[in-house]
Amino acid sequence: GGGWRVRLDSGASVGALYLVDATGRSAWVTRRFGRRDRLDDLVASTTAVESATTPPRMCIVSTPTGWHYSLPTFDGRGRVEVTLGDRSTLGESAGRRRSATTALSTWSDDQLVPVGDALMSLDPLSGDGVGFGIVSGEEAAASIVASLTGDRTAIERFRRGAEMVYERELERRAEAYSAVQRWPDHDFWRRRHGPPASPRLSSASNT
């Protein structure tokens, strides 16, 4: 393709052969050129609590409607309480953030490269979201450099590598949820027991 031209808020425009989408879960750019698959409707509600007796460790427990975890603040003067559940149960309002497991299953331009949550949003229980964001950014940059120097398969290899990461994360997600058998009759757990589908991260030209 002929690359990209992006108009800035100032009115100026910038041209580039490749455009990296690092806009997080919104995938503000890539969602206009591809399809995003969502495995669940998870949301997170977060509350900061001041406490002089905060234990110096994170605690995670299952509940009938999802997960709850508590972790100390950096200064040790309080803790952060996070409740995870389906939007149908917790609702969606100020202070609640979408936390669904999603992935961009197709996009139509190899010169548009999503990274981090714009490429795939992992279940918060994985604890890998920040790490994946950093690593995928580094690998995307290396792939773009390789492509600019003549390696025509570099972007596709990046895509396939991301697909392997996503499949591994789905396996870990399924194991974590299937390990909880305390609430078999509750909708949250019933929706998550069993192996999930694994959408492929591929360009539209390859589907």
PDB file of C-alpha atoms in Angstrom:
ATOM      1  CA  GLY A   1       0.000   0.000   0.000  1.00  0.00           C
ATOM      2  CA  GLY A   2       0.930   3.640  -0.093  1.00  0.00           C
ATOM      3  CA  GLY A   3       1.229   4.101   3.656  1.00  0.00           C
ATOM      4  CA  TRP A   4      -0.617   6.481   5.937  1.00  0.00           C
ATOM      5  CA  ARG A   5      -1.202  10.185   6.382  1.00  0.00           C
ATOM      6  CA  VAL A   6      -2.398  11.243   9.817  1.00  0.00           C
ATOM      7  CA  ARG A   7      -3.879  14.657  10.506  1.00  0.00           C
ATOM      8  CA  LEU A   8      -2.966  16.026  13.949  1.00  0.00           C
ATOM      9  CA  ASP A   9      -5.119  18.200  16.207  1.00  0.00           C
ATOM     10  CA  SER A  10      -2.922  21.146  15.265  1.00  0.00           C
ATOM     11  CA  GLY A  11      -3.990  20.779  11.649  1.00  0.00           C
ATOM     12  CA  ALA A  12      -0.616  19.515  10.469  1.00  0.00           C
ATOM     13  CA  SER A  13      -0.324  16.104   8.844  1.00  0.00           C
ATOM     14  CA  VAL A  14       2.335  13.399   9.121  1.00  0.00           C
ATOM     15  CA  GLY A  15       3.027  10.664   6.596  1.00  0.00           C
ATOM     16  CA  ALA A  16       4.373   7.190   7.358  1.00  0.00           C
ATOM     17  CA  LEU A  17       4.588   3.808   5.688  1.00  0.00           C
ATOM     18  CA  TYR A  18       3.437   2.054   8.887  1.00  0.00           C
ATOM     19  CA  LEU A  19       0.978   3.063  11.566  1.00  0.00           C
ATOM     20  CA  VAL A  20       1.176   1.471  15.040  1.00  0.00           C
ATOM     21  CA  ASP A  21      -2.066   1.341  17.000  1.00  0.00           C
ATOM     22  CA  ALA A  22      -1.203   1.625  20.704  1.00  0.00           C
ATOM     23  CA  THR A  23      -4.574   3.031  21.795  1.00  0.00           C
ATOM     24  CA  GLY A  24      -5.317   0.261  24.301  1.00  0.00           C
ATOM     25  CA  ARG A  25      -8.579  -1.638  24.627  1.00  0.00           C
ATOM     26  CA  SER A  26     -10.417   0.899  22.505  1.00  0.00           C
ATOM     27  CA  ALA A  27      -8.258  -0.093  19.482  1.00  0.00           C
ATOM     28  CA  TRP A  28      -9.300   3.313  18.185  1.00  0.00           C
ATOM     29  CA  VAL A  29      -7.575   2.931  14.814  1.00  0.00           C
ATOM     30  CA  THR A  30      -7.590  -0.793  14.132  1.00  0.00           C
ATOM     31  CA  ARG A  31     -11.259  -1.399  14.918  1.00  0.00           C
ATOM     32  CA  ARG A  32     -12.101   0.682  11.838  1.00  0.00           C
ATOM     33  CA  PHE A  33     -10.275  -1.775   9.607  1.00  0.00           C
ATOM     34  CA  GLY A  34     -10.923  -5.162  11.190  1.00  0.00           C
ATOM     35  CA  ARG A  35     -13.107  -7.350  13.374  1.00  0.00           C
ATOM     36  CA  ARG A  36     -12.644  -7.759  17.112  1.00  0.00           C
ATOM     37  CA  ASP A  37     -13.781 -10.964  18.838  1.00  0.00           C
ATOM     38  CA  ARG A  38     -14.877 -10.818  22.471  1.00  0.00           C
ATOM     39  CA  LEU A  39     -14.983 -13.899  24.675  1.00  0.00           C
ATOM     40  CA  ASP A  40     -16.817 -12.416  27.647  1.00  0.00           C
ATOM     41  CA  ASP A  41     -18.382  -9.258  29.066  1.00  0.00           C
ATOM     42  CA  LEU A  42     -16.127  -8.757  32.085  1.00  0.00           C
ATOM     43  CA  VAL A  43     -16.030  -5.413  33.888  1.00  0.00           C
ATOM     44  CA  ALA A  44     -13.979  -4.293  36.884  1.00  0.00           C
ATOM     45  CA  SER A  45     -15.029  -2.079  39.781  1.00  0.00           C
ATOM     46  CA  THR A  46     -12.126  -0.502  41.714  1.00  0.00           C
ATOM     47  CA  THR A  47     -12.161   1.160  45.140  1.00  0.00           C
ATOM     48  CA  ALA A  48      -9.289   2.683  47.125  1.00  0.00           C
ATOM     49  CA  VAL A  49      -9.464   2.082  50.881  1.00  0.00           C
ATOM     50  CA  GLU A  50      -7.355   3.741  53.571  1.00  0.00           C
ATOM     51  CA  SER A  51      -6.221   1.292  56.232  1.00  0.00           C
ATOM     52  CA  ALA A  52      -3.491   1.181  58.856  1.00  0.00           C
ATOM     53  CA  THR A  53      -3.569  -2.629  58.951  1.00  0.00           C
ATOM     54  CA  THR A  54      -3.208  -3.506  55.280  1.00  0.00           C
ATOM     55  CA  PRO A  55      -1.542  -6.918  54.845  1.00  0.00           C
ATOM     56  CA  PRO A  56       1.582  -6.684  52.636  1.00  0.00           C
ATOM     57  CA  ARG A  57       0.309  -9.121  49.992  1.00  0.00           C
ATOM     58  CA  MET A  58      -2.344  -9.539  47.334  1.00  0.00           C
ATOM     59  CA  CYS A  59      -5.381 -11.681  48.058  1.00  0.00           C
ATOM     60  CA  ILE A  60      -7.594 -13.175  45.318  1.00  0.00           C
ATOM     61  CA  VAL A  61     -10.878 -14.978  46.026  1.00  0.00           C
ATOM     62  CA  SER A  62     -13.707 -16.302  43.882  1.00  0.00           C
ATOM     63  CA  THR A  63     -17.286 -15.214  44.481  1.00  0.00           C
ATOM     64  CA  PRO A  64     -20.607 -16.436  43.047  1.00  0.00           C
ATOM     65  CA  THR A  65     -20.554 -13.575  40.525  1.00  0.00           C
ATOM     66  CA  GLY A  66     -16.851 -13.411  39.681  1.00  0.00           C
ATOM     67  CA  TRP A  67     -13.556 -12.548  41.335  1.00  0.00           C
ATOM     68  CA  HIS A  68     -12.429 -10.177  44.037  1.00  0.00           C
ATOM     69  CA  TYR A  69      -8.906  -9.176  44.820  1.00  0.00           C
ATOM     70  CA  SER A  70      -7.220  -6.831  47.240  1.00  0.00           C
ATOM     71  CA  LEU A  71      -3.681  -5.474  47.099  1.00  0.00           C
ATOM     72  CA  PRO A  72      -1.737  -2.931  49.170  1.00  0.00           C
ATOM     73  CA  THR A  73      -0.968   0.511  47.821  1.00  0.00           C
ATOM     74  CA  PHE A  74       2.645   1.396  47.083  1.00  0.00           C
ATOM     75  CA  ASP A  75       3.028   3.504  50.240  1.00  0.00           C
ATOM     76  CA  GLY A  76       1.468   0.789  52.445  1.00  0.00           C
ATOM     77  CA  ARG A  77      -1.167   3.160  53.812  1.00  0.00           C
ATOM     78  CA  GLY A  78      -4.150   1.507  52.203  1.00  0.00           C
ATOM     79  CA  ARG A  79      -5.286  -1.028  49.676  1.00  0.00           C
ATOM     80  CA  VAL A  80      -7.076  -1.280  46.366  1.00  0.00           C
ATOM     81  CA  GLU A  81     -10.179  -3.462  46.199  1.00  0.00           C
ATOM     82  CA  VAL A  82     -11.152  -4.792  42.769  1.00  0.00           C
ATOM     83  CA  THR A  83     -14.349  -6.679  41.949  1.00  0.00           C
ATOM     84  CA  LEU A  84     -14.560  -8.469  38.590  1.00  0.00           C
ATOM     85  CA  GLY A  85     -17.857  -9.704  37.174  1.00  0.00           C
ATOM     86  CA  ASP A  86     -20.045  -9.667  34.103  1.00  0.00           C
ATOM     87  CA  ARG A  87     -21.559  -6.379  33.027  1.00  0.00           C
ATOM     88  CA  SER A  88     -25.003  -7.953  33.236  1.00  0.00           C
ATOM     89  CA  THR A  89     -24.421  -8.349  36.990  1.00  0.00           C
ATOM     90  CA  LEU A  90     -22.233  -5.402  37.975  1.00  0.00           C
ATOM     91  CA  GLY A  91     -23.513  -2.970  35.374  1.00  0.00           C
ATOM     92  CA  GLU A  92     -21.341  -0.334  33.748  1.00  0.00           C
ATOM     93  CA  SER A  93     -20.939   3.107  35.227  1.00  0.00           C
ATOM     94  CA  ALA A  94     -18.291   5.551  36.376  1.00  0.00           C
ATOM     95  CA  GLY A  95     -15.525   3.676  38.156  1.00  0.00           C
ATOM     96  CA  ARG A  96     -16.195   0.437  36.287  1.00  0.00           C
ATOM     97  CA  ARG A  97     -13.912  -0.473  33.439  1.00  0.00           C
ATOM     98  CA  ARG A  98     -14.382  -2.946  30.634  1.00  0.00           C
ATOM     99  CA  SER A  99     -12.040  -5.866  31.208  1.00  0.00           C
ATOM    100  CA  ALA A 100     -13.210  -8.425  28.656  1.00  0.00           C
ATOM    101  CA  THR A 101     -10.874 -10.866  26.941  1.00  0.00           C
ATOM    102  CA  THR A 102     -10.794  -9.713  23.330  1.00  0.00           C
ATOM    103  CA  ALA A 103      -8.614 -10.069  20.254  1.00  0.00           C
ATOM    104  CA  LEU A 104      -8.447  -8.475  16.850  1.00  0.00           C
ATOM    105  CA  SER A 105      -9.187 -11.508  14.681  1.00  0.00           C
ATOM    106  CA  THR A 106      -8.880  -9.784  11.308  1.00  0.00           C
ATOM    107  CA  TRP A 107      -7.535  -6.525  10.000  1.00  0.00           C
ATOM    108  CA  SER A 108      -7.229  -5.423   6.423  1.00  0.00           C
ATOM    109  CA  ASP A 109      -3.890  -3.652   6.114  1.00  0.00           C
ATOM    110  CA  ASP A 110      -0.424  -5.060   6.814  1.00  0.00           C
ATOM    111  CA  GLN A 111       0.852  -1.490   7.189  1.00  0.00           C
ATOM    112  CA  LEU A 112      -1.351  -1.054  10.266  1.00  0.00           C
ATOM    113  CA  VAL A 113       0.228  -2.803  13.247  1.00  0.00           C
ATOM    114  CA  PRO A 114      -1.720  -3.032  16.534  1.00  0.00           C
ATOM    115  CA  VAL A 115       0.168  -3.680  19.772  1.00  0.00           C
ATOM    116  CA  GLY A 116      -0.722  -4.325  23.406  1.00  0.00           C
ATOM    117  CA  ASP A 117      -4.417  -4.187  24.281  1.00  0.00           C
ATOM    118  CA  ALA A 118      -5.239  -2.891  20.790  1.00  0.00           C
ATOM    119  CA  LEU A 119      -4.119  -6.291  19.487  1.00  0.00           C
ATOM    120  CA  MET A 120      -5.469  -8.420  22.334  1.00  0.00           C
ATOM    121  CA  SER A 121      -6.870  -7.688  25.781  1.00  0.00           C
ATOM    122  CA  LEU A 122      -6.074 -10.416  28.290  1.00  0.00           C
ATOM    123  CA  ASP A 123      -8.085 -11.462  31.316  1.00  0.00           C
ATOM    124  CA  PRO A 124      -6.860  -9.396  34.306  1.00  0.00           C
ATOM    125  CA  LEU A 125      -6.236 -12.645  36.201  1.00  0.00           C
ATOM    126  CA  SER A 126      -3.365 -13.419  33.817  1.00  0.00           C
ATOM    127  CA  GLY A 127      -1.289 -10.544  35.164  1.00  0.00           C
ATOM    128  CA  ASP A 128       0.353 -10.360  31.734  1.00  0.00           C
ATOM    129  CA  GLY A 129      -1.305  -7.302  30.230  1.00  0.00           C
ATOM    130  CA  VAL A 130       1.475  -4.781  30.924  1.00  0.00           C
ATOM    131  CA  GLY A 131       4.214  -7.237  30.003  1.00  0.00           C
ATOM    132  CA  PHE A 132       2.520  -8.130  26.732  1.00  0.00           C
ATOM    133  CA  GLY A 133       2.089  -4.452  25.908  1.00  0.00           C
ATOM    134  CA  ILE A 134       5.812  -3.818  26.315  1.00  0.00           C
ATOM    135  CA  VAL A 135       7.000  -6.941  24.502  1.00  0.00           C
ATOM    136  CA  SER A 136       4.530  -6.604  21.628  1.00  0.00           C
ATOM    137  CA  GLY A 137       5.614  -2.987  21.119  1.00  0.00           C
ATOM    138  CA  GLU A 138       9.264  -4.018  20.942  1.00  0.00           C
ATOM    139  CA  GLU A 139       8.528  -6.897  18.564  1.00  0.00           C
ATOM    140  CA  ALA A 140       6.295  -4.771  16.344  1.00  0.00           C
ATOM    141  CA  ALA A 141       9.047  -2.165  16.027  1.00  0.00           C
ATOM    142  CA  ALA A 142      11.592  -4.841  15.108  1.00  0.00           C
ATOM    143  CA  SER A 143       9.165  -6.295  12.539  1.00  0.00           C
ATOM    144  CA  ILE A 144       8.590  -2.909  10.934  1.00  0.00           C
ATOM    145  CA  VAL A 145      12.332  -2.259  10.697  1.00  0.00           C
ATOM    146  CA  ALA A 146      12.827  -5.685   9.127  1.00  0.00           C
ATOM    147  CA  SER A 147      10.002  -5.035   6.676  1.00  0.00           C
ATOM    148  CA  LEU A 148      11.485  -1.682   5.665  1.00  0.00           C
ATOM    149  CA  THR A 149      14.787  -3.400   4.910  1.00  0.00           C
ATOM    150  CA  GLY A 150      13.213  -5.959   2.598  1.00  0.00           C
ATOM    151  CA  ASP A 151      11.803  -8.738   4.791  1.00  0.00           C
ATOM    152  CA  ARG A 152       8.317  -9.137   3.325  1.00  0.00           C
ATOM    153  CA  THR A 153       7.191 -11.729   5.888  1.00  0.00           C
ATOM    154  CA  ALA A 154       8.216  -9.828   9.039  1.00  0.00           C
ATOM    155  CA  ILE A 155       4.757  -8.411   9.831  1.00  0.00           C
ATOM    156  CA  GLU A 156       3.077 -11.765   9.215  1.00  0.00           C
ATOM    157  CA  ARG A 157       5.560 -13.466  11.581  1.00  0.00           C
ATOM    158  CA  PHE A 158       4.722 -10.853  14.209  1.00  0.00           C
ATOM    159  CA  ARG A 159       1.049 -11.630  13.713  1.00  0.00           C
ATOM    160  CA  ARG A 160       1.603 -15.386  14.017  1.00  0.00           C
ATOM    161  CA  GLY A 161       3.686 -14.925  17.139  1.00  0.00           C
ATOM    162  CA  ALA A 162       0.866 -12.884  18.696  1.00  0.00           C
ATOM    163  CA  GLU A 163      -1.583 -15.599  17.742  1.00  0.00           C
ATOM    164  CA  MET A 164       0.489 -18.178  19.625  1.00  0.00           C
ATOM    165  CA  VAL A 165       0.572 -15.922  22.694  1.00  0.00           C
ATOM    166  CA  TYR A 166      -3.196 -15.533  22.568  1.00  0.00           C
ATOM    167  CA  GLU A 167      -3.797 -19.267  22.276  1.00  0.00           C
ATOM    168  CA  ARG A 168      -1.542 -19.909  25.302  1.00  0.00           C
ATOM    169  CA  GLU A 169      -3.371 -17.239  27.292  1.00  0.00           C
ATOM    170  CA  LEU A 170      -6.729 -18.795  26.437  1.00  0.00           C
ATOM    171  CA  GLU A 171      -5.479 -22.155  27.687  1.00  0.00           C
ATOM    172  CA  ARG A 172      -4.306 -20.586  30.954  1.00  0.00           C
ATOM    173  CA  ARG A 173      -7.610 -18.716  31.272  1.00  0.00           C
ATOM    174  CA  ALA A 174      -9.607 -21.923  30.800  1.00  0.00           C
ATOM    175  CA  GLU A 175      -7.477 -23.714  33.417  1.00  0.00           C
ATOM    176  CA  ALA A 176      -7.923 -20.905  35.952  1.00  0.00           C
ATOM    177  CA  TYR A 177     -11.687 -20.778  35.593  1.00  0.00           C
ATOM    178  CA  SER A 178     -12.213 -24.543  35.449  1.00  0.00           C
ATOM    179  CA  ALA A 179     -10.253 -24.901  38.706  1.00  0.00           C
ATOM    180  CA  VAL A 180     -13.075 -23.098  40.526  1.00  0.00           C
ATOM    181  CA  GLN A 181     -15.953 -25.513  41.116  1.00  0.00           C
ATOM    182  CA  ARG A 182     -17.589 -23.810  44.110  1.00  0.00           C
ATOM    183  CA  TRP A 183     -20.284 -22.063  42.074  1.00  0.00           C
ATOM    184  CA  PRO A 184     -21.318 -24.431  39.237  1.00  0.00           C
ATOM    185  CA  ASP A 185     -24.893 -23.135  39.085  1.00  0.00           C
ATOM    186  CA  HIS A 186     -24.007 -19.457  38.804  1.00  0.00           C
ATOM    187  CA  ASP A 187     -24.063 -17.822  35.375  1.00  0.00           C
ATOM    188  CA  PHE A 188     -20.600 -16.252  35.613  1.00  0.00           C
ATOM    189  CA  TRP A 189     -18.895 -19.611  36.101  1.00  0.00           C
ATOM    190  CA  ARG A 190     -21.153 -21.576  33.794  1.00  0.00           C
ATOM    191  CA  ARG A 191     -20.218 -19.241  30.938  1.00  0.00           C
ATOM    192  CA  ARG A 192     -16.513 -19.812  31.536  1.00  0.00           C
ATOM    193  CA  HIS A 193     -16.277 -23.536  32.159  1.00  0.00           C
ATOM    194  CA  GLY A 194     -15.116 -25.524  29.154  1.00  0.00           C
ATOM    195  CA  PRO A 195     -12.578 -24.715  26.423  1.00  0.00           C
ATOM    196  CA  PRO A 196     -13.145 -21.343  24.743  1.00  0.00           C
ATOM    197  CA  ALA A 197     -12.948 -20.746  21.022  1.00  0.00           C
ATOM    198  CA  SER A 198      -9.633 -19.425  19.735  1.00  0.00           C
ATOM    199  CA  PRO A 199     -10.054 -16.782  17.040  1.00  0.00           C
ATOM    200  CA  ARG A 200      -7.083 -16.410  14.697  1.00  0.00           C
ATOM    201  CA  LEU A 201      -5.157 -13.161  14.494  1.00  0.00           C
ATOM    202  CA  SER A 202      -4.906 -12.878  10.717  1.00  0.00           C
ATOM    203  CA  SER A 203      -5.159 -10.282   8.003  1.00  0.00           C
ATOM    204  CA  ALA A 204      -8.305 -10.080   5.960  1.00  0.00           C
ATOM    205  CA  SER A 205      -6.345 -11.226   2.917  1.00  0.00           C
ATOM    206  CA  ASN A 206      -5.527 -14.487   4.702  1.00  0.00           C
ATOM    207  CA  THR A 207      -9.047 -15.371   5.886  1.00  0.00           C
TER     208      THR A 207
END
